[in-house]
Amino acid sequence: MTTDAVPTTPHLAAADEPELVVAPATTFVSLRGSGRPGTEAFHRAKRTVRTVERALPPARRVPGAGAVVEILYRYPEGSAPVGIADFYWINPVDDLEYRVLAQVDPATTDAELAAAADGADVELHTLPERLVVQVLHHGPFADERRTLADLGSFAAGHGLRRVGDHHEIHLDPFTASTPQDHLRTILRDPVGR
């Protein structure tokens, strides 16, 4: 599928209704993990990438991305295949592998990252420009099932399927005890035929 006629979206933007867009190449401080989201290890990974991002030189921080935490999710090789709509409901959630991300300037070097990391097991990770379906989910994470169903139907209606990691962009900071009614999360999936 050619992306010539598909609009490019700013990295931290999505509509309230499902849309097909080209997501830009983006670079991150990242930390790998596994298991159920919401655990202490998961929240510790979120804090670590934020701390490292804030320790980078100011020129390497991305304006507007300071409170945003992103997560790429996948299941291990050999797991049952999952689509967009059923991502969290086919395989055990405890089997998830994830990469917690904090956006940084693409010119960030490994040396700058090492100096900021202070021993943390982080790495730079770049997502290439890619064709995605996405939508802005409002509210609790438990309500994402309906939003992902709509996104999956939208992709299928365009003859597309998920071809990479499920991407969640948490526009609002949250902890294990944060009320979720007003949270905004971009749900984004790379797609192809």
PDB file of C-alpha atoms in Angstrom:
ATOM      1  CA  MET A   1       0.000   0.000   0.000  1.00  0.00           C
ATOM      2  CA  THR A   2       1.393   3.385  -0.930  1.00  0.00           C
ATOM      3  CA  THR A   3       1.341   6.045   1.758  1.00  0.00           C
ATOM      4  CA  ASP A   4       1.459   8.979  -0.680  1.00  0.00           C
ATOM      5  CA  ALA A   5      -2.184   9.951  -0.082  1.00  0.00           C
ATOM      6  CA  VAL A   6      -2.142   9.164   3.646  1.00  0.00           C
ATOM      7  CA  PRO A   7      -1.644  12.165   5.951  1.00  0.00           C
ATOM      8  CA  THR A   8       1.289  12.281   8.355  1.00  0.00           C
ATOM      9  CA  THR A   9       0.388  12.847  11.997  1.00  0.00           C
ATOM     10  CA  PRO A  10       2.404  14.634  14.649  1.00  0.00           C
ATOM     11  CA  HIS A  11       3.776  11.976  16.999  1.00  0.00           C
ATOM     12  CA  LEU A  12       1.690  13.044  20.009  1.00  0.00           C
ATOM     13  CA  ALA A  13      -1.620  13.587  18.197  1.00  0.00           C
ATOM     14  CA  ALA A  14      -4.632  11.411  17.362  1.00  0.00           C
ATOM     15  CA  ALA A  15      -8.305  11.956  16.604  1.00  0.00           C
ATOM     16  CA  ASP A  16     -11.196  10.790  18.765  1.00  0.00           C
ATOM     17  CA  GLU A  17     -12.283   8.506  15.905  1.00  0.00           C
ATOM     18  CA  PRO A  18     -10.074   5.835  14.288  1.00  0.00           C
ATOM     19  CA  GLU A  19      -7.826   7.138  11.531  1.00  0.00           C
ATOM     20  CA  LEU A  20      -5.222   5.859   9.073  1.00  0.00           C
ATOM     21  CA  VAL A  21      -2.075   7.986   9.153  1.00  0.00           C
ATOM     22  CA  VAL A  22       1.681   7.883   8.723  1.00  0.00           C
ATOM     23  CA  ALA A  23       3.445   8.144  12.090  1.00  0.00           C
ATOM     24  CA  PRO A  24       6.820   9.899  11.974  1.00  0.00           C
ATOM     25  CA  ALA A  25      10.155   8.340  12.865  1.00  0.00           C
ATOM     26  CA  THR A  26      10.684   8.868  16.592  1.00  0.00           C
ATOM     27  CA  THR A  27      13.608   8.223  18.967  1.00  0.00           C
ATOM     28  CA  PHE A  28      13.298   7.216  22.614  1.00  0.00           C
ATOM     29  CA  VAL A  29      15.068   6.309  25.818  1.00  0.00           C
ATOM     30  CA  SER A  30      13.747   2.791  26.394  1.00  0.00           C
ATOM     31  CA  LEU A  31      13.703   0.042  28.979  1.00  0.00           C
ATOM     32  CA  ARG A  32      12.536  -3.514  28.301  1.00  0.00           C
ATOM     33  CA  GLY A  33      10.304  -5.451  30.659  1.00  0.00           C
ATOM     34  CA  SER A  34       7.792  -8.253  30.754  1.00  0.00           C
ATOM     35  CA  GLY A  35       4.620  -9.186  32.551  1.00  0.00           C
ATOM     36  CA  ARG A  36       1.363  -7.559  33.452  1.00  0.00           C
ATOM     37  CA  PRO A  37       1.084  -3.767  33.102  1.00  0.00           C
ATOM     38  CA  GLY A  38       0.434  -1.968  36.371  1.00  0.00           C
ATOM     39  CA  THR A  39       2.844  -3.963  38.535  1.00  0.00           C
ATOM     40  CA  GLU A  40       5.517  -2.313  40.667  1.00  0.00           C
ATOM     41  CA  ALA A  41       8.170  -3.377  38.105  1.00  0.00           C
ATOM     42  CA  PHE A  42       6.128  -1.744  35.331  1.00  0.00           C
ATOM     43  CA  HIS A  43       5.789   1.553  37.237  1.00  0.00           C
ATOM     44  CA  ARG A  44       9.475   1.434  38.195  1.00  0.00           C
ATOM     45  CA  ALA A  45      10.370   1.147  34.478  1.00  0.00           C
ATOM     46  CA  LYS A  46       8.187   4.194  33.754  1.00  0.00           C
ATOM     47  CA  ARG A  47       9.936   6.204  36.465  1.00  0.00           C
ATOM     48  CA  THR A  48      13.369   5.103  35.233  1.00  0.00           C
ATOM     49  CA  VAL A  49      12.893   6.249  31.626  1.00  0.00           C
ATOM     50  CA  ARG A  50      11.438   9.582  32.806  1.00  0.00           C
ATOM     51  CA  THR A  51      14.371  10.112  35.181  1.00  0.00           C
ATOM     52  CA  VAL A  52      16.915   9.345  32.460  1.00  0.00           C
ATOM     53  CA  GLU A  53      15.122  11.574  29.926  1.00  0.00           C
ATOM     54  CA  ARG A  54      15.166  14.475  32.410  1.00  0.00           C
ATOM     55  CA  ALA A  55      18.903  13.929  33.050  1.00  0.00           C
ATOM     56  CA  LEU A  56      19.792  14.391  29.365  1.00  0.00           C
ATOM     57  CA  PRO A  57      21.104  17.763  28.177  1.00  0.00           C
ATOM     58  CA  PRO A  58      18.196  20.196  27.575  1.00  0.00           C
ATOM     59  CA  ALA A  59      18.836  20.157  23.807  1.00  0.00           C
ATOM     60  CA  ARG A  60      18.026  16.424  23.770  1.00  0.00           C
ATOM     61  CA  ARG A  61      14.608  16.791  25.431  1.00  0.00           C
ATOM     62  CA  VAL A  62      11.541  17.115  23.187  1.00  0.00           C
ATOM     63  CA  PRO A  63       9.254  20.083  23.989  1.00  0.00           C
ATOM     64  CA  GLY A  64       5.772  18.900  24.954  1.00  0.00           C
ATOM     65  CA  ALA A  65       6.837  15.298  25.580  1.00  0.00           C
ATOM     66  CA  GLY A  66       8.131  15.686  29.141  1.00  0.00           C
ATOM     67  CA  ALA A  67       5.197  14.056  30.968  1.00  0.00           C
ATOM     68  CA  VAL A  68       4.375  11.514  28.251  1.00  0.00           C
ATOM     69  CA  VAL A  69       5.265   7.856  28.735  1.00  0.00           C
ATOM     70  CA  GLU A  70       4.843   5.379  25.891  1.00  0.00           C
ATOM     71  CA  ILE A  71       4.795   1.611  25.829  1.00  0.00           C
ATOM     72  CA  LEU A  72       5.262  -0.905  23.035  1.00  0.00           C
ATOM     73  CA  TYR A  73       3.641  -4.270  23.740  1.00  0.00           C
ATOM     74  CA  ARG A  74       4.066  -7.675  22.127  1.00  0.00           C
ATOM     75  CA  TYR A  75       3.665 -11.326  22.997  1.00  0.00           C
ATOM     76  CA  PRO A  76       6.626 -13.736  22.866  1.00  0.00           C
ATOM     77  CA  GLU A  77       7.358 -15.653  19.700  1.00  0.00           C
ATOM     78  CA  GLY A  78       5.173 -18.750  19.543  1.00  0.00           C
ATOM     79  CA  SER A  79       2.161 -17.089  21.193  1.00  0.00           C
ATOM     80  CA  ALA A  80      -1.233 -17.263  19.531  1.00  0.00           C
ATOM     81  CA  PRO A  81      -1.538 -14.539  16.884  1.00  0.00           C
ATOM     82  CA  VAL A  82      -3.600 -11.534  17.929  1.00  0.00           C
ATOM     83  CA  GLY A  83      -5.155  -8.690  16.005  1.00  0.00           C
ATOM     84  CA  ILE A  84      -5.854  -5.141  17.035  1.00  0.00           C
ATOM     85  CA  ALA A  85      -9.284  -5.721  18.587  1.00  0.00           C
ATOM     86  CA  ASP A  86      -8.306  -8.797  20.607  1.00  0.00           C
ATOM     87  CA  PHE A  87      -4.778  -7.790  21.614  1.00  0.00           C
ATOM     88  CA  TYR A  88      -5.269  -8.177  25.381  1.00  0.00           C
ATOM     89  CA  TRP A  89      -7.809 -11.016  25.330  1.00  0.00           C
ATOM     90  CA  ILE A  90      -6.253 -14.032  23.514  1.00  0.00           C
ATOM     91  CA  ASN A  91      -2.957 -14.665  25.310  1.00  0.00           C
ATOM     92  CA  PRO A  92      -2.295 -14.348  29.055  1.00  0.00           C
ATOM     93  CA  VAL A  93      -1.486 -10.705  29.858  1.00  0.00           C
ATOM     94  CA  ASP A  94       1.256 -11.938  32.192  1.00  0.00           C
ATOM     95  CA  ASP A  95       3.109 -13.121  29.047  1.00  0.00           C
ATOM     96  CA  LEU A  96       3.393  -9.596  27.614  1.00  0.00           C
ATOM     97  CA  GLU A  97       6.781  -8.221  26.689  1.00  0.00           C
ATOM     98  CA  TYR A  98       7.031  -4.454  26.709  1.00  0.00           C
ATOM     99  CA  ARG A  99       9.361  -1.571  26.073  1.00  0.00           C
ATOM    100  CA  VAL A 100       8.726   1.599  28.097  1.00  0.00           C
ATOM    101  CA  LEU A 101       9.645   4.724  26.139  1.00  0.00           C
ATOM    102  CA  ALA A 102      10.324   8.426  26.699  1.00  0.00           C
ATOM    103  CA  GLN A 103      10.778  10.503  23.555  1.00  0.00           C
ATOM    104  CA  VAL A 104      14.130  12.233  23.008  1.00  0.00           C
ATOM    105  CA  ASP A 105      15.750  14.224  20.239  1.00  0.00           C
ATOM    106  CA  PRO A 106      16.927  11.935  17.406  1.00  0.00           C
ATOM    107  CA  ALA A 107      20.441  13.397  17.704  1.00  0.00           C
ATOM    108  CA  THR A 108      20.828  11.899  21.209  1.00  0.00           C
ATOM    109  CA  THR A 109      24.039   9.876  21.351  1.00  0.00           C
ATOM    110  CA  ASP A 110      24.839   6.676  23.204  1.00  0.00           C
ATOM    111  CA  ALA A 111      27.425   8.622  25.226  1.00  0.00           C
ATOM    112  CA  GLU A 112      24.826  11.199  26.311  1.00  0.00           C
ATOM    113  CA  LEU A 113      22.450   8.400  27.232  1.00  0.00           C
ATOM    114  CA  ALA A 114      25.112   6.573  29.256  1.00  0.00           C
ATOM    115  CA  ALA A 115      25.938   9.753  31.181  1.00  0.00           C
ATOM    116  CA  ALA A 116      22.254  10.391  31.945  1.00  0.00           C
ATOM    117  CA  ALA A 117      21.453   6.758  32.755  1.00  0.00           C
ATOM    118  CA  ASP A 118      23.662   6.554  35.856  1.00  0.00           C
ATOM    119  CA  GLY A 119      23.818   2.771  35.513  1.00  0.00           C
ATOM    120  CA  ALA A 120      20.170   2.214  34.529  1.00  0.00           C
ATOM    121  CA  ASP A 121      19.708  -0.531  31.911  1.00  0.00           C
ATOM    122  CA  VAL A 122      18.264   1.752  29.220  1.00  0.00           C
ATOM    123  CA  GLU A 123      18.945   2.011  25.505  1.00  0.00           C
ATOM    124  CA  LEU A 124      18.050   4.240  22.583  1.00  0.00           C
ATOM    125  CA  HIS A 125      15.252   2.905  20.394  1.00  0.00           C
ATOM    126  CA  THR A 126      13.981   4.425  17.145  1.00  0.00           C
ATOM    127  CA  LEU A 127      10.662   3.664  15.514  1.00  0.00           C
ATOM    128  CA  PRO A 128      10.762   4.262  11.750  1.00  0.00           C
ATOM    129  CA  GLU A 129       8.152   6.222   9.847  1.00  0.00           C
ATOM    130  CA  ARG A 130       5.252   3.795   9.455  1.00  0.00           C
ATOM    131  CA  LEU A 131       1.626   3.386   8.374  1.00  0.00           C
ATOM    132  CA  VAL A 132      -0.626   3.104  11.443  1.00  0.00           C
ATOM    133  CA  VAL A 133      -4.207   3.081  12.565  1.00  0.00           C
ATOM    134  CA  GLN A 134      -4.765   5.052  15.725  1.00  0.00           C
ATOM    135  CA  VAL A 135      -7.375   6.605  17.972  1.00  0.00           C
ATOM    136  CA  LEU A 136      -7.398   8.723  21.123  1.00  0.00           C
ATOM    137  CA  HIS A 137      -8.922   6.705  23.984  1.00  0.00           C
ATOM    138  CA  HIS A 138     -10.478   8.705  26.820  1.00  0.00           C
ATOM    139  CA  GLY A 139     -10.871   7.182  30.272  1.00  0.00           C
ATOM    140  CA  PRO A 140      -9.980   4.027  32.175  1.00  0.00           C
ATOM    141  CA  PHE A 141      -7.655   1.421  30.744  1.00  0.00           C
ATOM    142  CA  ALA A 142     -10.334  -1.212  31.418  1.00  0.00           C
ATOM    143  CA  ASP A 143     -12.525   0.514  28.806  1.00  0.00           C
ATOM    144  CA  GLU A 144      -9.926   0.110  26.038  1.00  0.00           C
ATOM    145  CA  ARG A 145     -11.624  -3.088  24.859  1.00  0.00           C
ATOM    146  CA  ARG A 146     -14.386  -1.128  23.105  1.00  0.00           C
ATOM    147  CA  THR A 147     -11.920   1.387  21.669  1.00  0.00           C
ATOM    148  CA  LEU A 148      -9.623  -1.364  20.363  1.00  0.00           C
ATOM    149  CA  ALA A 149     -12.645  -3.143  18.846  1.00  0.00           C
ATOM    150  CA  ASP A 150     -13.512   0.049  16.946  1.00  0.00           C
ATOM    151  CA  LEU A 151      -9.890   0.467  15.851  1.00  0.00           C
ATOM    152  CA  GLY A 152      -9.687  -3.166  14.729  1.00  0.00           C
ATOM    153  CA  SER A 153     -12.931  -2.840  12.730  1.00  0.00           C
ATOM    154  CA  PHE A 154     -11.616   0.333  11.117  1.00  0.00           C
ATOM    155  CA  ALA A 155      -8.378  -1.396  10.067  1.00  0.00           C
ATOM    156  CA  ALA A 156     -10.245  -4.445   8.741  1.00  0.00           C
ATOM    157  CA  GLY A 157     -12.548  -2.133   6.779  1.00  0.00           C
ATOM    158  CA  HIS A 158      -9.443  -0.841   4.994  1.00  0.00           C
ATOM    159  CA  GLY A 159      -8.130  -4.363   4.382  1.00  0.00           C
ATOM    160  CA  LEU A 160      -5.346  -3.865   6.938  1.00  0.00           C
ATOM    161  CA  ARG A 161      -4.012  -5.862   9.876  1.00  0.00           C
ATOM    162  CA  ARG A 162      -1.558  -5.230  12.712  1.00  0.00           C
ATOM    163  CA  VAL A 163       2.055  -5.878  11.615  1.00  0.00           C
ATOM    164  CA  GLY A 164       4.084  -4.838  14.644  1.00  0.00           C
ATOM    165  CA  ASP A 165       4.039  -3.939  18.307  1.00  0.00           C
ATOM    166  CA  HIS A 166       0.909  -2.431  19.859  1.00  0.00           C
ATOM    167  CA  HIS A 167       1.813   1.143  20.860  1.00  0.00           C
ATOM    168  CA  GLU A 168       0.219   3.098  23.700  1.00  0.00           C
ATOM    169  CA  ILE A 169       1.046   6.766  24.190  1.00  0.00           C
ATOM    170  CA  HIS A 170      -0.027   7.946  27.640  1.00  0.00           C
ATOM    171  CA  LEU A 171      -0.507  11.691  27.291  1.00  0.00           C
ATOM    172  CA  ASP A 172      -1.314  12.116  30.985  1.00  0.00           C
ATOM    173  CA  PRO A 173       0.977  10.941  33.783  1.00  0.00           C
ATOM    174  CA  PHE A 174      -0.412   8.139  35.935  1.00  0.00           C
ATOM    175  CA  THR A 175       0.550   5.971  38.871  1.00  0.00           C
ATOM    176  CA  ALA A 176      -1.060   2.830  40.268  1.00  0.00           C
ATOM    177  CA  SER A 177      -3.435   5.015  42.314  1.00  0.00           C
ATOM    178  CA  THR A 178      -4.302   7.703  39.733  1.00  0.00           C
ATOM    179  CA  PRO A 179      -8.041   7.980  38.984  1.00  0.00           C
ATOM    180  CA  GLN A 180      -8.369   7.018  35.318  1.00  0.00           C
ATOM    181  CA  ASP A 181     -11.592   8.753  34.257  1.00  0.00           C
ATOM    182  CA  HIS A 182      -9.789  11.664  32.587  1.00  0.00           C
ATOM    183  CA  LEU A 183      -6.730   9.885  31.175  1.00  0.00           C
ATOM    184  CA  ARG A 184      -5.959  10.204  27.461  1.00  0.00           C
ATOM    185  CA  THR A 185      -4.140   7.401  25.658  1.00  0.00           C
ATOM    186  CA  ILE A 186      -3.285   7.193  21.971  1.00  0.00           C
ATOM    187  CA  LEU A 187      -3.773   3.583  20.856  1.00  0.00           C
ATOM    188  CA  ARG A 188      -1.622   3.065  17.748  1.00  0.00           C
ATOM    189  CA  ASP A 189      -0.908  -0.054  15.701  1.00  0.00           C
ATOM    190  CA  PRO A 190       1.355  -0.365  12.645  1.00  0.00           C
ATOM    191  CA  VAL A 191      -0.606  -1.903   9.784  1.00  0.00           C
ATOM    192  CA  GLY A 192      -0.151  -3.557   6.416  1.00  0.00           C
ATOM    193  CA  ARG A 193      -1.967  -5.959   4.126  1.00  0.00           C
TER     194      ARG A 193
END
